[in-house]
Short mmCIF file of C-alpha atoms in Angstrom, two decimals:
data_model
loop_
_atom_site.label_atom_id
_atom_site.label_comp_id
_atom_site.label_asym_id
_atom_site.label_seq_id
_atom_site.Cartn_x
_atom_site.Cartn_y
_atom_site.Cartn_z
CA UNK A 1 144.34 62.81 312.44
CA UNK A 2 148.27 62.11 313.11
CA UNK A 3 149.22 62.37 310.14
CA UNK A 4 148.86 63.45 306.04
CA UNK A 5 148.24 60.15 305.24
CA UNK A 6 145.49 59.90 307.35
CA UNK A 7 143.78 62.93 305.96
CA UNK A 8 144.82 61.87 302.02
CA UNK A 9 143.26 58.50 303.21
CA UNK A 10 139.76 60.43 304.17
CA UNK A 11 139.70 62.72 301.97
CA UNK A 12 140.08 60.40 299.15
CA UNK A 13 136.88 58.68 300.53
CA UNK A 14 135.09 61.57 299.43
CA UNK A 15 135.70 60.84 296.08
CA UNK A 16 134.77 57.25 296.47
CA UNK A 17 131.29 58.58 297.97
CA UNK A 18 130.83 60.98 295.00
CA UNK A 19 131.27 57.72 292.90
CA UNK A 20 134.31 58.83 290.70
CA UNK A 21 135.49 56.01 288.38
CA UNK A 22 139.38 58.28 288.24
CA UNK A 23 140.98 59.66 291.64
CA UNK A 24 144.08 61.66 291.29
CA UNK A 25 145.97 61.81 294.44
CA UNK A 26 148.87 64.61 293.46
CA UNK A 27 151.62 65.57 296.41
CA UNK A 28 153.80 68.30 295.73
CA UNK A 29 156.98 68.97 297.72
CA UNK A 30 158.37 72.16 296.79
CA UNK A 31 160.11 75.72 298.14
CA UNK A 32 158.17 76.11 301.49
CA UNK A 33 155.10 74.41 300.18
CA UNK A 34 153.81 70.78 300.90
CA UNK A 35 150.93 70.19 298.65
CA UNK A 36 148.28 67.45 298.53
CA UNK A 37 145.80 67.48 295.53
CA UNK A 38 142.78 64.90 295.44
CA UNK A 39 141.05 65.09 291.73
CA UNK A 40 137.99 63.11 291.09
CA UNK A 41 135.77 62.63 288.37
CA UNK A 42 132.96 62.11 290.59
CA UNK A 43 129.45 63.82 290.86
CA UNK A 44 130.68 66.92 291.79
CA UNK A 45 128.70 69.40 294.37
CA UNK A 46 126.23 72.43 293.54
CA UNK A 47 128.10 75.84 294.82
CA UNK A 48 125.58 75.78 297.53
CA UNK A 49 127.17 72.58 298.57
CA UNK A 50 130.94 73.91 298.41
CA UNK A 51 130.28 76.33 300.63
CA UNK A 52 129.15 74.14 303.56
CA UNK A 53 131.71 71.30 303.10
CA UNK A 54 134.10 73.26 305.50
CA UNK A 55 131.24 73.44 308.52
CA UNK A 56 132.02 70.74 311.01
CA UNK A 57 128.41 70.47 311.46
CA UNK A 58 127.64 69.97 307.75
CA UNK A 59 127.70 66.28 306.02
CA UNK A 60 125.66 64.63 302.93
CA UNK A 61 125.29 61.26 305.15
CA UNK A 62 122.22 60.36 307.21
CA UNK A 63 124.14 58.27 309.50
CA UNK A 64 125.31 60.95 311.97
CA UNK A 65 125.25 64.80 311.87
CA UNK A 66 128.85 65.53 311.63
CA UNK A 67 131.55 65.88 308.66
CA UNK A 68 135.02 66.67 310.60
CA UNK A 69 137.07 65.17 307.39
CA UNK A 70 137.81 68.63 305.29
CA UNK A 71 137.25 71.04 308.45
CA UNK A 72 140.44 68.82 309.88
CA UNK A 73 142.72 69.39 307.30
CA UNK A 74 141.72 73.05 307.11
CA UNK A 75 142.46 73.24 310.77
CA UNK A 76 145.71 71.64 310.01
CA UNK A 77 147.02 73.11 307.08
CA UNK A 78 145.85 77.12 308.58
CA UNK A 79 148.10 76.04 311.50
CA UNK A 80 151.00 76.12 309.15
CA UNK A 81 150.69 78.98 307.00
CA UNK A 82 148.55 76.97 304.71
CA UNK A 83 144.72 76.84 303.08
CA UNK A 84 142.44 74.42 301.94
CA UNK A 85 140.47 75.43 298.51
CA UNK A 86 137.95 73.27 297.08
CA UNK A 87 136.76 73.38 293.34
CA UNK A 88 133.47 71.58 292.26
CA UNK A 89 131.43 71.30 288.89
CA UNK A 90 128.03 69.28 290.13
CA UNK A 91 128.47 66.28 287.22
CA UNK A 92 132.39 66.76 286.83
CA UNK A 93 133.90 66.24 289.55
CA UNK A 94 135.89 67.92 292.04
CA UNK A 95 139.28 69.03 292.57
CA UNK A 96 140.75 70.05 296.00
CA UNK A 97 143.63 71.28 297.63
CA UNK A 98 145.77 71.51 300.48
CA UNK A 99 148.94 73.17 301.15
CA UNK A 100 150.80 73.21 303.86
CA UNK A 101 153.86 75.16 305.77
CA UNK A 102 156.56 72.51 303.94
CA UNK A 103 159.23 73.39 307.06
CA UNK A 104 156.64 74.67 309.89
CA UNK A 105 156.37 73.34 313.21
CA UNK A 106 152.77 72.08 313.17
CA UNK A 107 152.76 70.51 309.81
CA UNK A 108 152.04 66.78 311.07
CA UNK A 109 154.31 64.02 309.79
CA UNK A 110 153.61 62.34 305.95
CA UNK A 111 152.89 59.34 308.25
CA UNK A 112 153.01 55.48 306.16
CA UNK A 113 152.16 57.09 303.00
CA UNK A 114 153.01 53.75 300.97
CA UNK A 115 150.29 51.79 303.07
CA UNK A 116 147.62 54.24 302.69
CA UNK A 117 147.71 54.41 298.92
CA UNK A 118 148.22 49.98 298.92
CA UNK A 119 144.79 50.39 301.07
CA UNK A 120 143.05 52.64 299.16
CA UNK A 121 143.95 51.20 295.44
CA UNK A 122 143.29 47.50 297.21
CA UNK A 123 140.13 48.78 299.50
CA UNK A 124 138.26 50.05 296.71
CA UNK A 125 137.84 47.95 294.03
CA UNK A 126 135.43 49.48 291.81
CA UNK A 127 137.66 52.97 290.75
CA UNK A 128 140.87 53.45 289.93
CA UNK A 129 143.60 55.59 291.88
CA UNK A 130 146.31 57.85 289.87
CA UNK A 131 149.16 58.21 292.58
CA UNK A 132 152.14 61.33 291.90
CA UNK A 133 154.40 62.35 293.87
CA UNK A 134 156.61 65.24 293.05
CA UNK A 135 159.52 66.83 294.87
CA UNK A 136 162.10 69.28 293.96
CA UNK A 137 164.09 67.50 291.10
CA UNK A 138 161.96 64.20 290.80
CA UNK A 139 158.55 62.48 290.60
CA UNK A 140 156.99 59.20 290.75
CA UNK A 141 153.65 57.87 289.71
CA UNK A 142 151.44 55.30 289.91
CA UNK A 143 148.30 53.82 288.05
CA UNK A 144 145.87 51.71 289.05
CA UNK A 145 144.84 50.20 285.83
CA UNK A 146 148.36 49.27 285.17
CA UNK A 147 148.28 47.56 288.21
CA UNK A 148 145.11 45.72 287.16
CA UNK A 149 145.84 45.13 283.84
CA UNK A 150 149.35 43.42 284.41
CA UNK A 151 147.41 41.73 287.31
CA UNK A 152 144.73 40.24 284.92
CA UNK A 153 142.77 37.94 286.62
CA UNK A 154 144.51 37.93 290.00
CA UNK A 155 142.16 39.86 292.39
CA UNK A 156 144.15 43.18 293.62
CA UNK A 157 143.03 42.56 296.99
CA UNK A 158 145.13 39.10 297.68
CA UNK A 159 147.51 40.12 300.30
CA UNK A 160 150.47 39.35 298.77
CA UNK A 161 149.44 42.09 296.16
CA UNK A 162 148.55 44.45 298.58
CA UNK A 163 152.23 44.27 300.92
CA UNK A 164 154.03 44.11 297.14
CA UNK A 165 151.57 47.48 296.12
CA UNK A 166 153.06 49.21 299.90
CA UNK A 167 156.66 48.18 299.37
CA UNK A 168 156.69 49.02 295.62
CA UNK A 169 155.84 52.54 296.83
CA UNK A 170 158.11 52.94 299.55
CA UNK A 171 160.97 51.65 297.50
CA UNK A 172 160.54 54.49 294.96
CA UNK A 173 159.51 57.10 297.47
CA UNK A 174 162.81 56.54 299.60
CA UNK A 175 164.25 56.30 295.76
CA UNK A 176 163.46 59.68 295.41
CA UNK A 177 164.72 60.99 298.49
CA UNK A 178 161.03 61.36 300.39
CA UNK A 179 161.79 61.76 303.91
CA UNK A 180 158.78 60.08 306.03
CA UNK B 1 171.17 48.78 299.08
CA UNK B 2 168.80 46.25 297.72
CA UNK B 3 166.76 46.64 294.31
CA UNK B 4 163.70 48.95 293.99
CA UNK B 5 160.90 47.16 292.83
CA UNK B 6 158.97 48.19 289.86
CA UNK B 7 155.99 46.71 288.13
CA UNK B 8 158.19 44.64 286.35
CA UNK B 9 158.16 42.38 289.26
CA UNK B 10 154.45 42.56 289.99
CA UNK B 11 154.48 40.61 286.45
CA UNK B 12 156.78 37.81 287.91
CA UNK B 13 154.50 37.42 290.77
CA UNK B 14 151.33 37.33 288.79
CA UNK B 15 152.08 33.95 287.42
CA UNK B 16 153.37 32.03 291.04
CA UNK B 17 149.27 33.78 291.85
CA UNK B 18 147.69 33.09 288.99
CA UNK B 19 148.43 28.93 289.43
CA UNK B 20 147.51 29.54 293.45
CA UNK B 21 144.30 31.03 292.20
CA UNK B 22 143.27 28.58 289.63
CA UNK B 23 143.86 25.77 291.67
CA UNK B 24 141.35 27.41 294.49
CA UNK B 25 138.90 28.97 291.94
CA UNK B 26 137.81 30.89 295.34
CA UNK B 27 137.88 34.02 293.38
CA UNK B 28 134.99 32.66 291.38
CA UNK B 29 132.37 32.44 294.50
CA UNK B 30 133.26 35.06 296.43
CA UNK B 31 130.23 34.23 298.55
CA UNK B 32 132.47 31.18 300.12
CA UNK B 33 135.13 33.68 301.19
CA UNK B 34 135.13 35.36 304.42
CA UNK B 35 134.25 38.80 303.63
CA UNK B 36 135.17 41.73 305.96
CA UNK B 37 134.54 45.64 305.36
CA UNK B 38 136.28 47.93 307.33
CA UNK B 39 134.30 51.53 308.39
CA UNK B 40 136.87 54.02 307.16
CA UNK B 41 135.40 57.73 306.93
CA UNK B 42 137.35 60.27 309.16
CA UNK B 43 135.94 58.50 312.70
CA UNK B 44 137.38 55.09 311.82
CA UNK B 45 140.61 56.51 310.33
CA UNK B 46 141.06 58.80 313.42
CA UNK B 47 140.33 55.54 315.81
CA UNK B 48 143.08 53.56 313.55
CA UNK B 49 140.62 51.58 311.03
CA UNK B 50 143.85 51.67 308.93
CA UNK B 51 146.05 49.56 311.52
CA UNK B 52 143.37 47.35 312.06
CA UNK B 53 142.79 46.53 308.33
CA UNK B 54 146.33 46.30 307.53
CA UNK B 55 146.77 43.62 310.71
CA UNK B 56 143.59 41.76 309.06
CA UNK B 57 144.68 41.21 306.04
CA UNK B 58 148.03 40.80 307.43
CA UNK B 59 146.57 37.80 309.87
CA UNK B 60 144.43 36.27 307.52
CA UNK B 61 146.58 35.32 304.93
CA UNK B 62 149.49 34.13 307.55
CA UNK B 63 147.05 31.86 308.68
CA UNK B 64 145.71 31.02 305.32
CA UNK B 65 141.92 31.77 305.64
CA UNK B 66 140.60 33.30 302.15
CA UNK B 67 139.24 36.51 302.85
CA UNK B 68 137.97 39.55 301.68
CA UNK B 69 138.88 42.65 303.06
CA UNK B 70 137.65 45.74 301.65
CA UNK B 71 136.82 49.38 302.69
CA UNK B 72 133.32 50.97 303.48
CA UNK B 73 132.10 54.31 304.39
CA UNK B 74 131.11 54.93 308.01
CA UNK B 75 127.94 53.01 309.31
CA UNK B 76 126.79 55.40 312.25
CA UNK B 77 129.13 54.07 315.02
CA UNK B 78 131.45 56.18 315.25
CA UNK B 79 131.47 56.08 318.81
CA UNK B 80 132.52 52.72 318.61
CA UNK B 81 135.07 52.86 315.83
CA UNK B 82 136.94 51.00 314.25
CA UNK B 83 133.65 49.20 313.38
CA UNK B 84 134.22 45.78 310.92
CA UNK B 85 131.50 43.81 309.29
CA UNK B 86 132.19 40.16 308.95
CA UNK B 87 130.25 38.00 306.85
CA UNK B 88 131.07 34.29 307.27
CA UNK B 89 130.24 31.92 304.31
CA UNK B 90 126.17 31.40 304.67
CA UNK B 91 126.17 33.73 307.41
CA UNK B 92 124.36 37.02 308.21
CA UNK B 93 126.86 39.94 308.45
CA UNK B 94 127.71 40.64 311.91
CA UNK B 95 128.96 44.32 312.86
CA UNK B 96 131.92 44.07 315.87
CA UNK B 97 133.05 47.54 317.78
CA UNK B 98 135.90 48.95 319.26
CA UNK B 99 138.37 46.84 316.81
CA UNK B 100 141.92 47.64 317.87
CA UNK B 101 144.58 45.10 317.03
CA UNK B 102 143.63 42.96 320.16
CA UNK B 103 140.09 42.92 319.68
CA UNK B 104 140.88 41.75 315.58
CA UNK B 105 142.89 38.99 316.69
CA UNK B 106 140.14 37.70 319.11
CA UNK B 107 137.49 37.91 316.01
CA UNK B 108 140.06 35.86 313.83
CA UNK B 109 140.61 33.34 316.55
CA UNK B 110 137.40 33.04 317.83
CA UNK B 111 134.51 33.98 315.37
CA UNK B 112 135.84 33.72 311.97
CA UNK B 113 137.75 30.24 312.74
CA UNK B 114 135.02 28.84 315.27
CA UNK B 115 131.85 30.52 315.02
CA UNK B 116 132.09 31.48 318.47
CA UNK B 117 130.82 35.06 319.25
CA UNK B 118 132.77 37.45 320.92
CA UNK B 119 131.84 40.56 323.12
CA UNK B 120 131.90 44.00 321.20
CA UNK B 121 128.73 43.23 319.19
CA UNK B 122 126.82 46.51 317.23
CA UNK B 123 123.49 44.71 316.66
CA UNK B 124 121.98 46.17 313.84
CA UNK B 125 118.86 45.19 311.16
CA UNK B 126 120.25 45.01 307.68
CA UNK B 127 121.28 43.14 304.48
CA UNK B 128 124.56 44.41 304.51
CA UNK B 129 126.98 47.64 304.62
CA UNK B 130 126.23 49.55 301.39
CA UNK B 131 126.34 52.80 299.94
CA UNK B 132 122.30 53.01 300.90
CA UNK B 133 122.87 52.45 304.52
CA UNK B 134 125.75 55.10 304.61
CA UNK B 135 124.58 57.70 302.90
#
């Protein structure tokens, strides 16, 4: 992966697997710290589970025998001082973490942050996507259902939506003073 | 520095799309629209699934062709990624390999507008990419 977005982008897919109806994607910029939350309301895994999910050479699909998604972040966010923690309720959902070095060396670029979350909100039509992004004096957010509801009838995935979804975000990102 | 758009101006837009819309009722029978699902689990995403999905729906609506572009989990390929399944109107869905931006824009030229087939085939046995198959 080159860069956070990549990994918000598959680890959100997770959550689309575990067939959440509400995914919370929370990034924190703060002190030293550069935190990315994904929160779903999805089926959740049995502890047994949750303590495999971080083996490469551990995965829930039948289609091939590895699952590199979380044990690539972990790799990533270790390299900077940081940790991954994962917190699951098997019918709940589940909540995890990742912080990384804000400042170090290694932490990879935010990457096109603005198209991931257009891709994933437009990709995935059948769940909805809560988007926050908080730095030291300011936050923005974005909701899904707003989206949708203001939309009405117009599908979310006609392009036009989709390019006026990614430059909505980077306007208010930059607004903010993000720093891509 | 020019205005920051809010969702104020999704609402303006919404009517100019809602009077596009009505007047191609497409939405209605999606199974007239070009449908395309892009493999995006951590192979595809690594290989740049995100680039190609962005240029396809991108390419598509440039050239007008109503499509449907949507995300899927991985299908087994990853050795081939980015992986797209396209499903022409009345068609069966056909799985294409090694998508990078050159190989999309031969698909769109070739197989979506012509029916022609192009190299980079996965041929598989099924209905169609669903949770079932990528689980």
């Amino acid at each position: 992966m080159k860069d956070l977005s990549m990994h918000i982008l598959d680890i959100a897919q997770n959550s689309v697997r575990a067939k959440a109806s509400l995914v919370q994607i929370n990034i924190v910029e703060r002190g030293e710290i550069f935190r990315i939350e994904v929160i779903d309301d999805g089926c959740g895994m049995s502890e047994e589970t949750l303590k495999k999910v971080t083996d490469p050479f551990f995965t829930s699909r039948t289609t091939r025998k590895v699952g590199l998604g979380i044990p690539l972040i972990k790799q990533n966010a270790e390299q900077t001082g940081g940790f991954v923690k994962l917190d699951s309720k098997v019918g709940e959902g589940t909540r995890f973490k990742a912080e990384f070095g804000r400042y170090h060396i290694d932490r990879p670029p935010i990457g096109d942050l603005p198209g991931t979350m257009a891709l994933l909100i437009s990709g995935n039509t059948g769940l909805d996507f809560v988007f926050t992004y908080t730095n030291e004096q300011k936050s923005y957010s974005l909701d899904s259902r707003e989206v949708k509801e203001i939309l009405g009838d117009v599908d979310i995935r006609t392009p036009r939506v989709v390019s006026f979804l990614q430059e909505m975000i980077n306007d208010n990102l930059i607004e903010i003073g993000v720093e891509f | 520095m020019t205005k920051v758009k809010s969702l104020d101006d999704l609402r303006k837009m919404r009517d100019d799309l809602q009077s596009k819309v009505n007047l191609r009722e497409k939405s209605d029978h999606p199974e007239k629209m070009v449908q395309i699902k892009v493999s995006m689990a951590t192979c595809g995403i690594a290989s740049g699934a995100k680039e190609t999905m962005n240029f396809l729906i991108e390419e598509l609506d440039a050239q007008a062709i109503d499509t449907v572009v949507t995300q899927t989990g991985c299908m087994g390929y990853c050795y081939a990624e980015p992986t797209i399944e396209v499903t022409l109107p009345g068609e069966k869905p056909v799985v294409f390999g090694h998508v990078d931006l050159k190989k999309a824009a031969e698909i769109v030229e070739k197989y979506i507008k012509n029916g022609e087939l192009v190299d980079g085939i996965i041929p598989v046995n099924y209905e169609t990419v669903d949770e079932k198959n990528n689980e």
